[in-house]
mmCIF file of C-alpha atoms in Angstrom:
data_model
loop_
_atom_site.group_PDB
_atom_site.id
_atom_site.type_symbol
_atom_site.label_atom_id
_atom_site.label_comp_id
_atom_site.label_asym_id
_atom_site.label_seq_id
_atom_site.Cartn_x
_atom_site.Cartn_y
_atom_site.Cartn_z
ATOM 1 C CA MET A 181 272.249 80.625 46.066
ATOM 2 C CA GLU A 182 274.139 77.483 45.108
ATOM 3 C CA PHE A 183 274.174 76.063 41.625
ATOM 4 C CA ASP A 184 274.669 72.470 40.756
ATOM 5 C CA ARG A 185 277.686 72.111 38.454
ATOM 6 C CA GLU A 186 275.594 70.178 35.945
ATOM 7 C CA GLN A 187 273.024 72.985 35.836
ATOM 8 C CA VAL A 188 275.669 75.637 35.244
ATOM 9 C CA ILE A 189 277.335 73.634 32.493
ATOM 10 C CA ALA A 190 274.376 71.887 30.949
ATOM 11 C CA ASP A 191 276.139 71.355 27.647
ATOM 12 C CA PRO A 192 279.897 72.044 27.827
ATOM 13 C CA ARG A 193 280.305 71.638 24.075
ATOM 14 C CA GLN A 194 277.650 74.278 23.420
ATOM 15 C CA GLU A 195 279.288 76.535 26.000
ATOM 16 C CA ILE A 196 282.636 76.191 24.195
ATOM 17 C CA ILE A 197 280.953 76.929 20.877
ATOM 18 C CA THR A 198 279.352 80.034 22.395
ATOM 19 C CA LEU A 199 282.663 81.186 23.898
ATOM 20 C CA ILE A 200 284.483 80.701 20.605
ATOM 21 C CA SER A 201 281.731 82.484 18.680
ATOM 22 C CA ASP A 202 281.820 85.406 21.125
ATOM 23 C CA GLU A 203 285.607 85.603 20.864
ATOM 24 C CA MET A 204 285.385 85.525 17.061
ATOM 25 C CA ALA A 205 282.909 88.433 17.182
ATOM 26 C CA THR A 206 285.274 90.375 19.450
ATOM 27 C CA ILE A 207 288.193 89.667 17.127
ATOM 28 C CA LYS A 208 286.153 90.761 14.114
ATOM 29 C CA ARG A 209 285.285 94.033 15.863
ATOM 30 C CA LYS A 210 288.951 94.606 16.759
ATOM 31 C CA MET A 211 289.977 93.785 13.185
ATOM 32 C CA THR A 212 287.533 96.397 11.886
ATOM 33 C CA GLU A 213 288.972 98.998 14.272
ATOM 34 C CA ILE A 214 292.560 98.124 13.396
ATOM 35 C CA LYS A 215 291.777 98.105 9.666
ATOM 36 C CA SER A 216 290.441 101.639 10.079
ATOM 37 C CA GLN A 217 293.628 102.617 11.921
ATOM 38 C CA VAL A 218 295.760 100.969 9.223
ATOM 39 C CA ASP A 219 293.944 102.892 6.491
ATOM 40 C CA GLN A 220 294.230 106.174 8.400
ATOM 41 C CA GLN A 221 297.896 105.583 9.196
ATOM 42 C CA GLN A 222 298.582 104.664 5.560
ATOM 43 C CA LEU A 223 297.106 108.006 4.464
ATOM 44 C CA MET A 224 299.299 109.835 6.968
ATOM 45 C CA VAL A 225 302.382 107.907 5.823
ATOM 46 C CA ASP A 226 301.578 108.694 2.182
ATOM 47 C CA ARG A 227 301.197 112.417 2.972
ATOM 48 C CA GLU A 228 304.425 112.464 4.972
ATOM 49 C CA GLN A 229 306.176 110.549 2.183
ATOM 50 C CA GLN A 230 305.025 113.165 -0.329
ATOM 51 C CA ARG A 231 306.202 115.908 2.023
ATOM 52 C CA ASN A 232 309.578 114.152 2.254
ATOM 53 C CA VAL A 233 309.789 114.001 -1.557
ATOM 54 C CA ASP A 234 309.019 117.731 -1.745
ATOM 55 C CA ILE A 235 311.675 118.554 0.852
ATOM 56 C CA VAL A 236 314.246 116.400 -0.960
ATOM 57 C CA ALA A 237 313.447 118.340 -4.140
ATOM 58 C CA ASP A 238 313.852 121.613 -2.212
ATOM 59 C CA LEU A 239 317.181 120.411 -0.797
ATOM 60 C CA GLN A 240 318.344 119.468 -4.291
ATOM 61 C CA ASN A 241 317.355 122.939 -5.476
ATOM 62 C CA ILE A 242 319.249 124.495 -2.554
ATOM 63 C CA HIS A 243 322.273 122.331 -3.375
ATOM 64 C CA ASN A 244 322.215 123.540 -6.993
ATOM 65 C CA ASN A 245 321.949 127.189 -5.868
ATOM 66 C CA LEU A 246 324.111 126.959 -2.762
ATOM 67 C CA ASP A 247 325.824 130.287 -3.448
ATOM 68 C CA THR A 248 322.598 132.304 -3.589
ATOM 69 C CA VAL A 249 320.528 130.670 -0.792
ATOM 70 C CA PRO A 250 320.828 132.292 2.641
ATOM 71 C CA ARG A 251 322.458 130.190 5.313
ATOM 72 C CA GLN A 252 319.384 130.385 7.587
ATOM 73 C CA ASP A 253 317.132 128.952 4.830
ATOM 74 C CA ILE A 254 319.548 126.061 4.352
ATOM 75 C CA ARG A 255 319.532 125.333 8.101
ATOM 76 C CA GLU A 256 315.715 125.510 8.319
ATOM 77 C CA LYS A 257 315.211 123.238 5.316
ATOM 78 C CA TYR A 258 317.743 120.749 6.645
ATOM 79 C CA GLU A 259 316.075 120.680 10.089
ATOM 80 C CA GLU A 260 312.670 120.299 8.410
ATOM 81 C CA ALA A 261 314.010 117.372 6.370
ATOM 82 C CA LEU A 262 315.334 115.664 9.514
ATOM 83 C CA ALA A 263 312.010 116.171 11.318
ATOM 84 C CA VAL A 264 310.016 114.810 8.370
ATOM 85 C CA ARG A 265 312.249 111.753 8.078
ATOM 86 C CA SER A 266 311.963 111.105 11.790
ATOM 87 C CA ARG A 267 308.159 111.412 11.713
ATOM 88 C CA LEU A 268 308.015 109.252 8.596
ATOM 89 C CA GLY A 269 310.043 106.522 10.302
ATOM 90 C CA THR A 270 307.814 106.666 13.379
ATOM 91 C CA MET A 271 304.659 106.570 11.266
ATOM 92 C CA ARG A 272 305.927 103.615 9.266
ATOM 93 C CA GLY A 273 306.708 101.800 12.509
ATOM 94 C CA GLN A 274 303.178 102.446 13.768
ATOM 95 C CA LEU A 275 301.744 101.296 10.447
ATOM 96 C CA GLU A 276 303.746 98.067 10.617
ATOM 97 C CA LYS A 277 302.577 97.556 14.215
ATOM 98 C CA PHE A 278 298.936 97.998 13.186
ATOM 99 C CA GLN A 279 299.377 95.666 10.222
ATOM 100 C CA SER A 280 301.082 93.079 12.428
ATOM 101 C CA SER A 281 298.241 93.293 14.959
ATOM 102 C CA TYR A 282 295.723 92.897 12.152
ATOM 103 C CA ASP A 283 297.565 89.863 10.785
ATOM 104 C CA MET A 284 297.745 88.261 14.251
ATOM 105 C CA LEU A 285 294.026 88.814 14.801
ATOM 106 C CA GLN A 286 293.322 87.365 11.375
ATOM 107 C CA LYS A 287 295.346 84.238 12.247
ATOM 108 C CA ASP A 288 293.549 83.963 15.594
ATOM 109 C CA GLN A 289 290.215 84.235 13.828
ATOM 110 C CA GLN A 290 291.182 81.521 11.343
ATOM 111 C CA LEU A 291 292.337 79.273 14.190
ATOM 112 C CA LEU A 292 289.128 79.802 16.156
ATOM 113 C CA SER A 293 287.107 79.194 13.018
ATOM 114 C CA ALA A 294 288.920 75.890 12.443
ATOM 115 C CA ILE A 295 288.418 74.899 16.081
ATOM 116 C CA LEU A 296 284.744 75.800 15.886
ATOM 117 C CA THR A 297 284.350 73.721 12.743
ATOM 118 C CA LYS A 298 286.065 70.753 14.415
ATOM 119 C CA ILE A 299 283.961 71.056 17.570
ATOM 120 C CA GLN A 300 280.774 71.249 15.578
ATOM 121 C CA GLY A 301 281.932 68.235 13.568
ATOM 122 C CA VAL A 302 282.680 66.350 16.789
ATOM 123 C CA ASP A 303 279.215 67.324 17.958
ATOM 124 C CA MET A 304 277.735 65.622 14.925
ATOM 125 C CA LEU A 305 279.918 62.546 15.428
ATOM 126 C CA ASP A 306 278.876 62.303 19.069
ATOM 127 C CA ALA A 307 275.218 62.458 18.069
ATOM 128 C CA GLY A 308 275.868 59.527 15.740
ATOM 129 C CA ARG A 309 277.617 57.666 18.551
ATOM 130 C CA GLU A 310 274.562 58.054 20.789
ATOM 131 C CA GLU A 311 272.427 56.488 18.084
ATOM 132 C CA THR A 312 274.958 53.670 17.826
ATOM 133 C CA GLU A 313 274.832 53.045 21.558
ATOM 134 C CA MET A 314 271.057 52.777 21.359
ATOM 135 C CA GLY A 315 271.311 50.103 18.705
ATOM 136 C CA GLY A 316 274.439 48.506 20.150
ATOM 137 C CA ARG A 317 273.357 44.909 19.688
ATOM 138 C CA SER A 318 272.355 45.366 16.075
ATOM 139 C CA GLN A 319 275.645 47.176 15.442
ATOM 140 C CA MET A 320 277.618 44.285 16.938
ATOM 141 C CA ASN A 321 275.668 41.802 14.817
ATOM 142 C CA ILE A 322 276.460 43.805 11.686
ATOM 143 C CA VAL A 323 280.166 43.765 12.582
ATOM 144 C CA ARG A 324 280.048 39.988 13.094
ATOM 145 C CA ILE A 325 278.303 39.440 9.756
ATOM 146 C CA VAL A 326 280.841 41.582 7.906
ATOM 147 C CA GLN A 327 283.715 39.773 9.640
ATOM 148 C CA ALA A 328 282.245 36.365 8.699
ATOM 149 C CA GLN A 329 281.866 37.463 5.073
ATOM 150 C CA GLU A 330 285.477 38.664 5.031
ATOM 151 C CA ASP A 331 286.698 35.345 6.477
ATOM 152 C CA GLU A 332 284.731 33.401 3.827
ATOM 153 C CA ARG A 333 286.108 35.611 1.049
ATOM 154 C CA GLN A 334 289.677 34.952 2.207
ATOM 155 C CA ARG A 335 289.035 31.184 2.428
ATOM 156 C CA LEU A 336 287.668 31.113 -1.151
ATOM 157 C CA ALA A 337 290.595 33.172 -2.408
ATOM 158 C CA ARG A 338 293.069 30.697 -0.875
ATOM 159 C CA GLN A 339 291.236 27.730 -2.414
ATOM 160 C CA MET A 340 291.137 29.341 -5.841
ATOM 161 C CA HIS A 341 294.819 30.146 -5.663
ATOM 162 C CA ASP A 342 295.992 26.881 -4.113
ATOM 163 C CA GLY A 343 293.943 24.582 -6.384
ATOM 164 C CA PRO A 344 295.299 25.826 -9.762
ATOM 165 C CA ALA A 345 298.775 26.274 -8.300
ATOM 166 C CA GLN A 346 298.762 22.647 -7.120
ATOM 167 C CA SER A 347 297.556 21.416 -10.537
ATOM 168 C CA LEU A 348 300.216 23.440 -12.350
ATOM 169 C CA THR A 349 302.928 22.087 -10.056
ATOM 170 C CA ASN A 350 301.786 18.498 -10.653
ATOM 171 C CA PHE A 351 301.722 19.084 -14.417
ATOM 172 C CA ILE A 352 305.261 20.461 -14.399
ATOM 173 C CA LEU A 353 306.584 17.541 -12.324
#
């Protein structure tokens, strides 16, 4: 089954508008998913941050009572602090990655929205151009009339300026 190219792409502008609209819908869906991931990751980072604060407080308490705390407890708390800091760093990195992805998608969506607006505006301009082509002769006549009026206006302006200037020059001489 062969398709004529003109049948497949009946209206290329409308096809572009449809493609852009579909892509914007996909981006919006992805943004919703990523926003959910950002919120979830932010909660995890906040919890891990609080856990880190608690461990730092425990380490400060151990430091103040270093003589009475068993060596094994010190080692365990120190290892726990290192693990929490490592996880916190990883989680923050993931959060930044999600936020960066969200920001990029948001910029893409804004760009596509601007393109869509321009294409739809061009669509309206092209419709106006078709009307102009239909009335091409009347349009050309209008342009000629306006040009003739502009020429006459300039001629009158020169006469008004040159006449009084000539009289003033003669008076001075």
